[in-house]
Short mmCIF file of C-alpha atoms (C1' of nucleotides) in Angstrom, two decimals:
data_model
loop_
_atom_site.label_atom_id
_atom_site.label_comp_id
_atom_site.label_asym_id
_atom_site.label_seq_id
_atom_site.Cartn_x
_atom_site.Cartn_y
_atom_site.Cartn_z
CA MET A 772 0.14 0.40 0.14
CA VAL A 773 0.96 3.03 -0.68
CA THR A 774 0.16 6.62 1.22
CA ARG A 775 -1.55 9.40 -0.30
CA ALA A 776 1.81 11.53 -0.17
CA GLU A 777 4.13 8.98 -1.11
CA ALA A 778 2.05 8.35 -5.14
CA ALA A 779 1.45 12.46 -5.05
CA ALA A 780 5.29 12.76 -4.38
CA THR A 781 6.20 9.77 -7.29
CA THR A 782 3.68 12.00 -9.77
CA ARG A 783 5.70 15.26 -8.90
CA THR A 784 8.61 13.42 -9.34
CA ALA A 785 7.31 11.41 -12.53
CA LEU A 786 6.13 14.68 -13.99
CA LEU A 787 9.99 16.71 -14.04
CA ALA A 788 11.37 13.71 -15.02
CA ALA A 789 9.42 13.06 -18.21
CA ALA A 790 9.47 17.16 -18.83
CA SER A 791 13.12 16.71 -18.56
CA ASP A 792 13.33 13.58 -21.12
CA LEU A 793 11.06 15.47 -23.29
CA LEU A 794 13.02 18.34 -23.34
CA ASP A 795 16.28 16.72 -24.12
CA THR A 796 15.07 14.48 -26.87
CA GLY A 797 12.38 16.69 -28.74
CA GLY A 798 13.55 20.73 -27.58
CA PRO A 799 11.10 23.54 -26.24
CA ASP A 800 7.90 23.05 -28.20
CA ALA A 801 8.28 19.10 -27.36
CA VAL A 802 7.16 20.34 -23.88
CA THR A 803 3.13 20.30 -23.84
CA LEU A 804 1.45 19.75 -20.74
CA ARG A 805 -0.53 17.22 -21.97
CA ALA A 806 3.13 15.52 -23.64
CA VAL A 807 3.80 15.34 -19.47
CA ALA A 808 0.68 14.26 -18.04
CA ALA A 809 0.68 10.89 -21.13
CA ARG A 810 3.99 10.82 -20.54
CA VAL A 811 3.37 9.91 -16.88
CA GLY A 812 0.02 8.05 -17.12
CA VAL A 813 -2.49 11.02 -15.82
CA SER A 814 -4.70 13.44 -17.06
CA ARG A 815 -4.14 16.41 -18.67
CA GLY A 816 -5.31 18.11 -15.46
CA ALA A 817 -3.04 16.75 -13.19
CA PRO A 818 0.23 18.74 -13.41
CA TYR A 819 -1.67 21.75 -12.05
CA GLY A 820 -1.81 19.82 -8.48
CA HIS A 821 1.33 19.60 -8.35
CA PHE A 822 2.97 23.53 -10.37
CA GLU A 823 1.54 26.54 -10.25
CA ASN A 824 1.21 26.34 -14.56
CA LYS A 825 3.75 24.72 -17.20
CA GLU A 826 6.15 27.97 -15.91
CA ALA A 827 6.46 27.26 -12.63
CA LEU A 828 7.31 23.51 -13.85
CA LEU A 829 9.57 24.40 -16.34
CA ALA A 830 11.04 26.70 -13.74
CA ARG A 831 11.22 23.50 -11.38
CA LEU A 832 13.83 21.85 -14.06
CA ALA A 833 15.49 24.79 -14.34
CA ILE A 834 16.63 25.61 -10.33
CA ASP A 835 17.02 21.80 -10.32
CA ALA A 836 19.82 22.55 -12.84
CA TRP A 837 21.57 25.33 -11.03
CA THR A 838 21.82 23.01 -8.52
CA SER A 839 23.21 19.95 -10.01
CA LEU A 840 25.41 22.30 -12.04
CA ALA A 841 26.93 23.45 -8.94
CA GLN A 842 27.01 20.75 -7.05
CA GLU A 843 28.83 19.24 -9.96
CA VAL A 844 31.67 22.20 -9.56
CA GLU A 845 31.74 21.87 -5.54
CA ARG A 846 32.98 18.84 -5.98
CA LEU A 847 35.23 20.07 -9.04
CA ARG A 848 36.55 22.03 -6.62
CA ALA A 849 37.21 19.77 -3.76
CA ALA A 850 38.83 16.38 -5.97
CA PRO A 851 42.47 16.63 -5.21
CA GLY A 852 43.33 17.72 -9.83
CA PRO A 853 46.62 18.10 -10.53
CA THR A 854 47.79 22.34 -10.99
CA PRO A 855 45.24 25.28 -10.65
CA ALA A 856 45.02 26.10 -13.92
CA ALA A 857 44.18 22.24 -14.91
CA ARG A 858 41.38 22.47 -12.23
CA LEU A 859 40.37 26.08 -13.26
CA GLU A 860 39.78 24.28 -17.00
CA GLY A 861 38.00 21.47 -15.87
CA ALA A 862 35.57 23.92 -14.05
CA VAL A 863 35.21 26.41 -17.61
CA SER A 864 34.71 22.95 -19.90
CA THR A 865 32.46 21.48 -17.18
CA LEU A 866 29.94 24.39 -17.90
CA VAL A 867 30.66 24.70 -21.60
CA GLY A 868 29.70 20.81 -21.64
CA VAL A 869 26.11 20.79 -20.13
CA ALA A 870 25.14 23.36 -22.80
CA ARG A 871 26.40 20.33 -25.29
CA ARG A 872 25.31 17.64 -23.59
CA ARG A 873 21.52 18.84 -23.13
CA PRO A 874 21.47 22.39 -24.72
CA HIS A 875 17.46 23.10 -24.16
CA LEU A 876 18.16 22.56 -20.44
CA TYR A 877 21.00 24.79 -20.96
CA ALA A 878 18.93 27.80 -22.57
CA LEU A 879 16.61 26.99 -20.24
CA MET A 880 18.38 27.75 -17.00
CA PHE A 881 19.10 31.26 -18.57
CA SER A 882 15.11 32.19 -19.41
CA THR A 883 14.42 31.41 -15.69
CA PRO A 884 14.11 35.58 -13.86
CA ALA A 885 17.52 35.57 -12.18
CA ASP A 886 15.52 37.43 -9.36
CA GLU A 887 12.96 33.46 -8.46
CA PRO A 888 14.87 33.38 -5.18
CA GLN A 889 15.62 30.13 -5.85
CA ALA A 890 17.45 30.20 -9.32
CA ALA A 891 19.16 33.16 -7.36
CA GLN A 892 20.15 30.19 -4.18
CA ALA A 893 21.61 27.82 -6.60
CA ALA A 894 22.77 30.08 -9.01
CA GLY A 895 24.75 32.18 -6.49
CA ARG A 896 26.75 28.94 -5.12
CA LEU A 897 28.20 27.96 -8.59
CA GLN A 898 28.79 31.72 -8.61
CA ARG A 899 31.20 30.39 -5.04
CA ALA A 900 32.02 27.55 -5.87
CA PHE A 901 33.72 28.91 -9.39
CA LEU A 902 34.74 31.39 -7.48
CA ASP A 903 37.02 29.23 -5.31
CA ILE A 904 38.62 27.88 -8.53
CA VAL A 905 39.65 31.12 -9.66
CA ALA A 906 41.41 32.45 -7.35
CA ASP A 907 43.90 29.66 -6.45
CA VAL A 908 44.74 31.25 -9.88
CA VAL A 909 44.60 34.39 -10.05
CA GLY A 910 44.64 35.03 -6.42
CA PRO A 911 41.60 36.40 -4.29
CA SER A 912 41.65 39.98 -4.62
CA GLN A 913 41.31 39.76 -9.24
CA ALA A 914 39.37 37.07 -8.79
CA LEU A 915 36.23 38.25 -8.66
CA SER A 916 36.10 39.95 -12.48
CA TYR A 917 37.71 37.54 -13.69
CA ALA A 918 35.85 35.03 -12.87
CA ALA A 919 33.22 37.12 -14.47
CA LEU A 920 34.58 37.21 -17.33
CA LEU A 921 34.98 33.27 -17.30
CA MET A 922 31.75 32.38 -16.88
CA SER A 923 31.14 34.85 -19.50
CA SER A 924 32.91 33.58 -21.52
CA ALA A 925 32.29 30.08 -21.75
CA HIS A 926 28.48 31.05 -21.64
CA GLY A 927 29.17 33.08 -25.01
CA ILE A 928 31.57 29.96 -26.47
CA ALA A 929 28.75 27.41 -25.13
CA GLY A 930 26.07 29.57 -26.79
CA LEU A 931 28.32 30.13 -30.16
CA GLU A 932 28.55 26.37 -30.56
CA VAL A 933 25.01 25.05 -30.09
CA SER A 934 23.46 27.52 -31.78
CA GLY A 935 26.41 26.82 -34.85
CA HIS A 936 27.93 29.91 -35.13
CA LEU A 937 31.38 28.90 -33.90
CA SER A 938 31.54 26.26 -36.16
CA LYS A 939 35.75 24.80 -36.85
CA GLU A 940 35.57 25.45 -40.40
CA LYS A 941 34.21 28.93 -40.20
CA TRP A 942 37.56 29.90 -37.32
CA THR A 943 39.08 26.84 -37.27
CA VAL A 944 39.36 26.66 -33.26
CA ASP A 945 36.58 24.65 -31.45
CA GLY A 946 35.20 26.07 -27.66
CA ASP A 947 37.58 23.76 -26.36
CA GLU A 948 40.68 25.51 -28.17
CA LEU A 949 38.96 29.23 -26.61
CA VAL A 950 38.42 27.96 -23.05
CA ARG A 951 42.18 26.78 -22.59
CA LEU A 952 43.62 30.39 -24.96
CA LEU A 953 41.68 32.69 -23.13
CA ILE A 954 42.96 30.97 -19.27
CA ALA A 955 45.92 31.93 -21.19
CA ALA A 956 45.98 35.07 -21.60
CA ILE A 957 44.17 35.50 -18.17
CA ALA A 958 47.76 33.64 -16.78
CA SER A 959 49.47 36.76 -18.39
CA ALA A 960 48.45 38.92 -17.49
CA ARG A 961 48.53 38.12 -14.68
CA MET B 1371 -3.16 53.23 -57.64
CA VAL B 1372 -0.52 51.62 -56.56
CA THR B 1373 0.28 48.35 -58.58
CA ARG B 1374 -0.89 44.66 -57.16
CA ALA B 1375 3.18 44.45 -56.06
CA GLU B 1376 3.94 48.06 -55.06
CA ALA B 1377 0.99 47.31 -52.20
CA ALA B 1378 2.02 43.70 -52.08
CA ALA B 1379 5.94 43.87 -50.93
CA THR B 1380 4.26 47.11 -48.60
CA THR B 1381 2.32 44.74 -46.78
CA ARG B 1382 4.96 42.48 -46.69
CA THR B 1383 7.39 44.59 -44.91
CA ALA B 1384 4.66 46.47 -42.55
CA LEU B 1385 4.05 42.64 -41.68
CA LEU B 1386 7.92 42.91 -40.90
CA ALA B 1387 7.52 46.27 -38.74
CA ALA B 1388 5.00 45.13 -37.06
CA ALA B 1389 6.47 41.75 -35.89
CA SER B 1390 9.83 43.63 -35.18
CA ASP B 1391 7.26 46.05 -32.51
CA LEU B 1392 5.24 43.07 -31.67
CA LEU B 1393 8.81 41.31 -30.72
CA ASP B 1394 10.71 44.55 -29.24
CA THR B 1395 7.92 44.88 -26.40
CA GLY B 1396 6.07 42.97 -26.18
CA GLY B 1397 8.40 39.43 -26.83
CA PRO B 1398 8.40 36.44 -28.71
CA ASP B 1399 5.12 34.97 -26.92
CA ALA B 1400 3.55 38.73 -28.28
CA VAL B 1401 4.35 37.85 -31.68
CA THR B 1402 0.95 36.39 -33.05
CA LEU B 1403 0.31 36.00 -36.69
CA ARG B 1404 -2.52 37.32 -35.61
CA ALA B 1405 -1.40 40.19 -33.33
CA VAL B 1406 1.31 40.73 -36.14
CA ALA B 1407 -1.78 41.06 -38.58
CA ALA B 1408 -4.14 42.89 -37.22
CA ARG B 1409 -1.52 46.08 -36.63
CA VAL B 1410 -0.91 45.73 -40.23
CA GLY B 1411 -4.73 45.80 -40.75
CA VAL B 1412 -4.78 43.21 -42.84
CA SER B 1413 -6.64 39.42 -41.93
CA ARG B 1414 -5.04 36.93 -40.19
CA GLY B 1415 -4.43 34.47 -43.17
CA ALA B 1416 -2.25 36.90 -45.41
CA PRO B 1417 0.97 36.95 -44.18
CA TYR B 1418 0.96 33.58 -45.48
CA GLY B 1419 1.25 35.10 -48.68
CA HIS B 1420 4.37 35.77 -48.25
CA PHE B 1421 5.51 34.42 -45.97
CA GLU B 1422 5.51 29.95 -45.67
CA ASN B 1423 4.51 30.08 -42.22
CA LYS B 1424 5.88 32.24 -38.50
CA GLU B 1425 8.43 30.25 -38.47
CA ALA B 1426 10.19 31.47 -41.81
CA LEU B 1427 8.93 35.52 -40.88
CA LEU B 1428 11.22 35.03 -37.70
CA ALA B 1429 13.92 33.71 -39.58
CA ARG B 1430 14.13 36.88 -41.67
CA LEU B 1431 13.66 39.14 -38.83
CA ALA B 1432 16.75 37.80 -37.56
CA ILE B 1433 18.80 37.33 -41.16
CA ASP B 1434 17.81 41.50 -41.53
CA ALA B 1435 19.28 41.71 -38.02
CA TRP B 1436 22.25 39.73 -39.28
CA THR B 1437 23.14 42.09 -41.97
CA SER B 1438 22.56 45.30 -40.15
CA LEU B 1439 24.65 43.87 -37.16
CA ALA B 1440 26.83 43.49 -40.04
CA GLN B 1441 26.68 46.50 -41.25
CA GLU B 1442 27.75 48.40 -38.27
CA VAL B 1443 30.81 46.95 -37.80
CA GLU B 1444 31.70 47.22 -40.99
CA ARG B 1445 31.49 50.67 -40.69
CA LEU B 1446 33.16 50.76 -37.36
CA ARG B 1447 36.03 48.90 -39.74
CA ALA B 1448 35.66 52.03 -42.10
CA ALA B 1449 35.75 55.07 -39.83
CA PRO B 1450 39.52 56.73 -38.76
CA GLY B 1451 39.17 55.30 -34.94
CA PRO B 1452 41.73 56.50 -32.30
CA THR B 1453 44.14 53.07 -31.14
CA PRO B 1454 43.17 50.02 -32.68
CA ALA B 1455 42.37 48.46 -30.12
CA ALA B 1456 39.86 51.34 -28.65
CA ARG B 1457 38.22 50.60 -32.85
CA LEU B 1458 38.34 47.43 -31.15
CA GLU B 1459 36.60 48.20 -28.24
CA GLY B 1460 33.87 49.43 -29.94
CA ALA B 1461 32.96 47.27 -31.55
CA VAL B 1462 32.81 44.64 -29.44
CA SER B 1463 30.50 47.16 -27.20
CA THR B 1464 28.57 47.06 -30.64
CA LEU B 1465 27.62 43.33 -30.29
CA VAL B 1466 26.80 43.61 -26.47
CA GLY B 1467 24.45 46.69 -27.42
CA VAL B 1468 22.35 45.04 -29.55
CA ALA B 1469 21.41 42.27 -27.22
CA ARG B 1470 21.31 45.48 -24.85
CA ARG B 1471 18.97 47.73 -26.60
CA ARG B 1472 16.65 44.65 -28.13
CA PRO B 1473 17.65 41.29 -26.07
CA HIS B 1474 14.59 39.50 -27.03
CA LEU B 1475 15.83 40.25 -31.36
CA TYR B 1476 19.13 39.50 -30.54
CA ALA B 1477 17.75 36.12 -28.69
CA LEU B 1478 15.76 35.49 -32.21
CA MET B 1479 19.10 35.56 -34.39
CA PHE B 1480 20.71 32.40 -32.61
CA SER B 1481 18.37 30.92 -32.51
CA THR B 1482 17.27 30.47 -36.27
CA PRO B 1483 19.66 27.87 -37.54
CA ALA B 1484 23.12 28.66 -38.04
CA ASP B 1485 22.75 26.42 -41.58
CA GLU B 1486 20.57 28.77 -42.53
CA PRO B 1487 22.08 30.31 -46.88
CA GLN B 1488 21.26 33.64 -46.06
CA ALA B 1489 21.59 34.11 -42.53
CA ALA B 1490 25.13 32.18 -43.05
CA GLN B 1491 26.40 35.18 -45.27
CA ALA B 1492 25.45 37.63 -43.05
CA ALA B 1493 27.08 36.50 -40.73
CA GLY B 1494 30.13 35.31 -42.05
CA ARG B 1495 29.85 39.06 -43.46
CA LEU B 1496 29.92 40.00 -39.45
CA GLN B 1497 33.31 37.41 -39.37
CA ARG B 1498 35.03 39.21 -42.05
CA ALA B 1499 34.78 42.50 -40.47
CA PHE B 1500 35.40 41.45 -37.15
CA LEU B 1501 38.35 39.64 -37.89
CA ASP B 1502 39.85 42.65 -39.66
CA ILE B 1503 39.67 44.81 -36.47
CA VAL B 1504 40.61 42.01 -34.47
CA ALA B 1505 43.92 41.41 -36.84
CA ASP B 1506 44.08 45.29 -36.27
CA VAL B 1507 45.29 44.72 -33.02
CA VAL B 1508 46.95 41.28 -33.02
CA GLY B 1509 48.16 40.57 -35.69
CA PRO B 1510 46.71 38.31 -38.65
CA SER B 1511 48.44 35.59 -38.29
CA GLN B 1512 46.73 34.67 -34.43
CA ALA B 1513 43.48 37.26 -35.80
CA LEU B 1514 41.16 34.10 -36.51
CA SER B 1515 41.64 32.83 -32.88
CA TYR B 1516 41.25 35.69 -31.00
CA ALA B 1517 38.49 37.07 -32.60
CA ALA B 1518 35.89 33.74 -32.07
CA LEU B 1519 37.34 34.43 -27.88
CA LEU B 1520 36.82 38.23 -28.74
CA MET B 1521 32.99 37.26 -30.20
CA SER B 1522 32.36 34.09 -27.55
CA SER B 1523 32.62 36.45 -25.09
CA ALA B 1524 30.62 39.13 -25.96
CA HIS B 1525 28.03 37.18 -26.76
CA GLY B 1526 28.57 35.24 -23.63
CA ILE B 1527 28.85 39.28 -21.90
CA ALA B 1528 25.62 39.63 -23.47
CA GLY B 1529 23.60 36.45 -22.63
CA LEU B 1530 24.09 36.73 -19.25
CA GLU B 1531 23.98 41.15 -18.71
CA VAL B 1532 19.99 40.52 -20.50
CA SER B 1533 19.24 37.95 -18.71
CA GLY B 1534 20.60 39.26 -14.81
CA HIS B 1535 22.51 36.95 -14.75
CA LEU B 1536 25.57 39.61 -14.45
CA SER B 1537 24.76 41.48 -12.12
CA LYS B 1538 27.07 44.36 -10.67
CA GLU B 1539 26.48 43.37 -7.42
CA LYS B 1540 27.05 39.74 -7.49
CA TRP B 1541 30.40 39.97 -9.72
CA THR B 1542 31.28 44.28 -8.82
CA VAL B 1543 31.89 44.48 -12.65
CA ASP B 1544 29.64 44.71 -15.19
CA GLY B 1545 29.86 43.94 -19.16
CA ASP B 1546 32.10 47.39 -20.13
CA GLU B 1547 34.56 46.24 -17.66
CA LEU B 1548 34.58 43.16 -18.71
CA VAL B 1549 34.94 43.92 -22.51
CA ARG B 1550 37.97 46.06 -21.38
CA LEU B 1551 39.68 43.74 -18.92
CA LEU B 1552 39.60 41.00 -21.99
CA ILE B 1553 41.49 43.05 -24.58
CA ALA B 1554 43.27 44.44 -21.90
CA ALA B 1555 44.68 40.47 -21.00
CA ILE B 1556 44.07 39.41 -25.10
CA ALA B 1557 47.28 42.81 -25.68
CA SER B 1558 49.68 40.92 -22.67
CA ALA B 1559 49.40 37.94 -24.03
CA ARG B 1560 50.70 39.28 -27.36
"C1'" DC C 306 -15.77 0.91 12.47
"C1'" DG C 307 -18.21 3.85 9.89
"C1'" DG C 308 -18.66 8.54 8.59
"C1'" DT C 309 -16.91 13.04 7.44
"C1'" DT C 310 -13.69 15.66 5.18
"C1'" DT C 311 -9.28 16.05 1.91
"C1'" DC C 312 -7.58 15.26 -2.19
"C1'" DA C 313 -5.12 13.65 -6.67
"C1'" DT C 314 -6.55 13.04 -10.39
"C1'" DA C 315 -10.59 12.82 -14.27
"C1'" DT C 316 -13.42 15.64 -17.34
"C1'" DG C 317 -15.52 19.12 -19.58
"C1'" DA C 318 -15.16 23.67 -20.79
"C1'" DC C 319 -13.26 27.71 -23.04
"C1'" DG C 320 -10.38 31.16 -25.34
"C1'" DA C 321 -6.50 31.89 -27.83
"C1'" DT C 322 -3.15 30.00 -31.31
"C1'" DG C 323 -1.20 28.25 -36.42
"C1'" DT C 324 -2.24 26.89 -40.34
"C1'" DC C 325 -4.89 25.03 -44.05
"C1'" DA C 326 -8.99 25.08 -48.12
"C1'" DT C 327 -12.00 28.13 -50.19
"C1'" DG C 328 -14.57 32.28 -51.63
"C1'" DT C 329 -14.38 37.22 -53.71
"C1'" DG C 330 -12.77 40.60 -55.80
"C1'" DA C 331 -10.03 43.84 -57.99
"C1'" DA C 332 -5.42 44.49 -60.95
"C1'" DC C 333 -3.66 42.01 -64.65
"C1'" DG C 334 -2.55 40.77 -69.92
"C1'" DA C 335 -4.49 40.04 -74.75
"C1'" DT D 514 -13.64 43.47 -73.31
"C1'" DC D 515 -13.36 38.60 -71.76
"C1'" DG D 516 -10.52 35.29 -68.98
"C1'" DT D 517 -6.53 35.10 -66.01
"C1'" DT D 518 -3.10 35.67 -61.50
"C1'" DC D 519 -2.95 36.74 -57.18
"C1'" DA D 520 -3.48 38.90 -52.72
"C1'" DC D 521 -6.13 38.54 -49.17
"C1'" DA D 522 -10.24 37.20 -47.00
"C1'" DT D 523 -13.42 34.09 -44.07
"C1'" DG D 524 -14.02 30.00 -42.28
"C1'" DA D 525 -13.08 25.80 -39.78
"C1'" DC D 526 -9.63 22.59 -37.61
"C1'" DA D 527 -6.23 20.53 -34.47
"C1'" DT D 528 -3.13 21.93 -30.05
"C1'" DC D 529 -2.23 23.94 -26.07
"C1'" DG D 530 -2.66 26.07 -21.58
"C1'" DT D 531 -5.34 26.34 -17.80
"C1'" DC D 532 -10.53 26.36 -14.93
"C1'" DA D 533 -14.38 24.04 -13.00
"C1'" DT D 534 -16.11 20.76 -11.36
"C1'" DA D 535 -16.94 15.69 -10.79
"C1'" DT D 536 -15.33 11.61 -8.23
"C1'" DG D 537 -13.24 8.38 -6.16
"C1'" DA D 538 -10.29 6.52 -2.88
"C1'" DA D 539 -7.29 8.05 1.54
"C1'" DA D 540 -7.30 10.08 5.81
"C1'" DC D 541 -8.79 11.48 9.91
"C1'" DC D 542 -12.46 11.93 13.82
"C1'" DG D 543 -15.68 9.90 16.65
#
DNA sequence: CGGTTTCATATGACGATGTCATGTGAACGA
DNA sequence: TCGTTCACATGACATCGTCATATGAAACCG
């Protein structure tokens, strides 16, 4: 036997998983409340018992993605990597990697309002973890500005790459090389 | 009296202008074929006489934006600016400026497939103009990779800034300072 | 244990939207 | 002048997000 609360929690989780799946495989247009509900095996009105509306469901997906990414970078910071510069390169690659593996989810992360409290908290957590890694390379005094630069560049590299505007044939370089180039430039600039 | 072709061209232009207007003021959700048609004063089926579907209309908007941006950078290259580095800073700021002034149009530019022939051509034109400006600073041999890095970073700075994830209170820097920081780092790296 | 309440889910309905088939009237070409 | 073409209008349809309402079983309470 299953308690009512357990069943509800299961349904809620299944709804999120179904939405995530549909987003990954079919893009944003495939994420339809009806399709999500159908995949879980509930009716089209059921999601409204767990989320205020479609936007809230997607926001939850984005918040979870932010949190997961923050945790991944935190693990990277704790792991005994080689040199601090190599660890920084790994951290930046992690950011770009999310965009490569799950482009639609990545886009969703940045389409949810940054002032949403939970998303802001998870984003702040990612910022702090990343900041620590950068500080190990450039020192604490310049960490903030260079971290902002690195994060912005990673975001741009990811965006251009995913959108197809950073093709190797046109630019002769790929995203990974740009990451290394940027870190080298920052290191040389002190 | 107006010839039929003239009237059609006028309608087509008006449809694009109305869509652009709705996009700027109300975001992507406000761009409805019905709203576009209503603003022009035609029926809801009329747009299908000028564009294959809604996606094609938006693609045309994006292509025009790419072309316009390419022209702007070309003008910048031709203008007698101060130092090459200052001109480069101006070019990067131009890219970021589009995202600031017309965020929804900017997002649309990168959501249209990069393999669309006309968009690819306009993007290539922008790339060449930008490449020239970068070459004046870092020399022709390294221009390609640094141009790719600068363009990516500009794209990322713009994206983070527009999405609210690059707030000055959280990072103590703004997009313009990041642009200068990046150019300085590149210059120091040679 | 029996009655009542609660709550997750089901169902019907509504407005909005993209899209197409069809109709229409005026400009066009011979 | 008379068909033809073509830009546009209109009606219709499927799909979507959303809500009001119904239902049935779990939860609670005496």
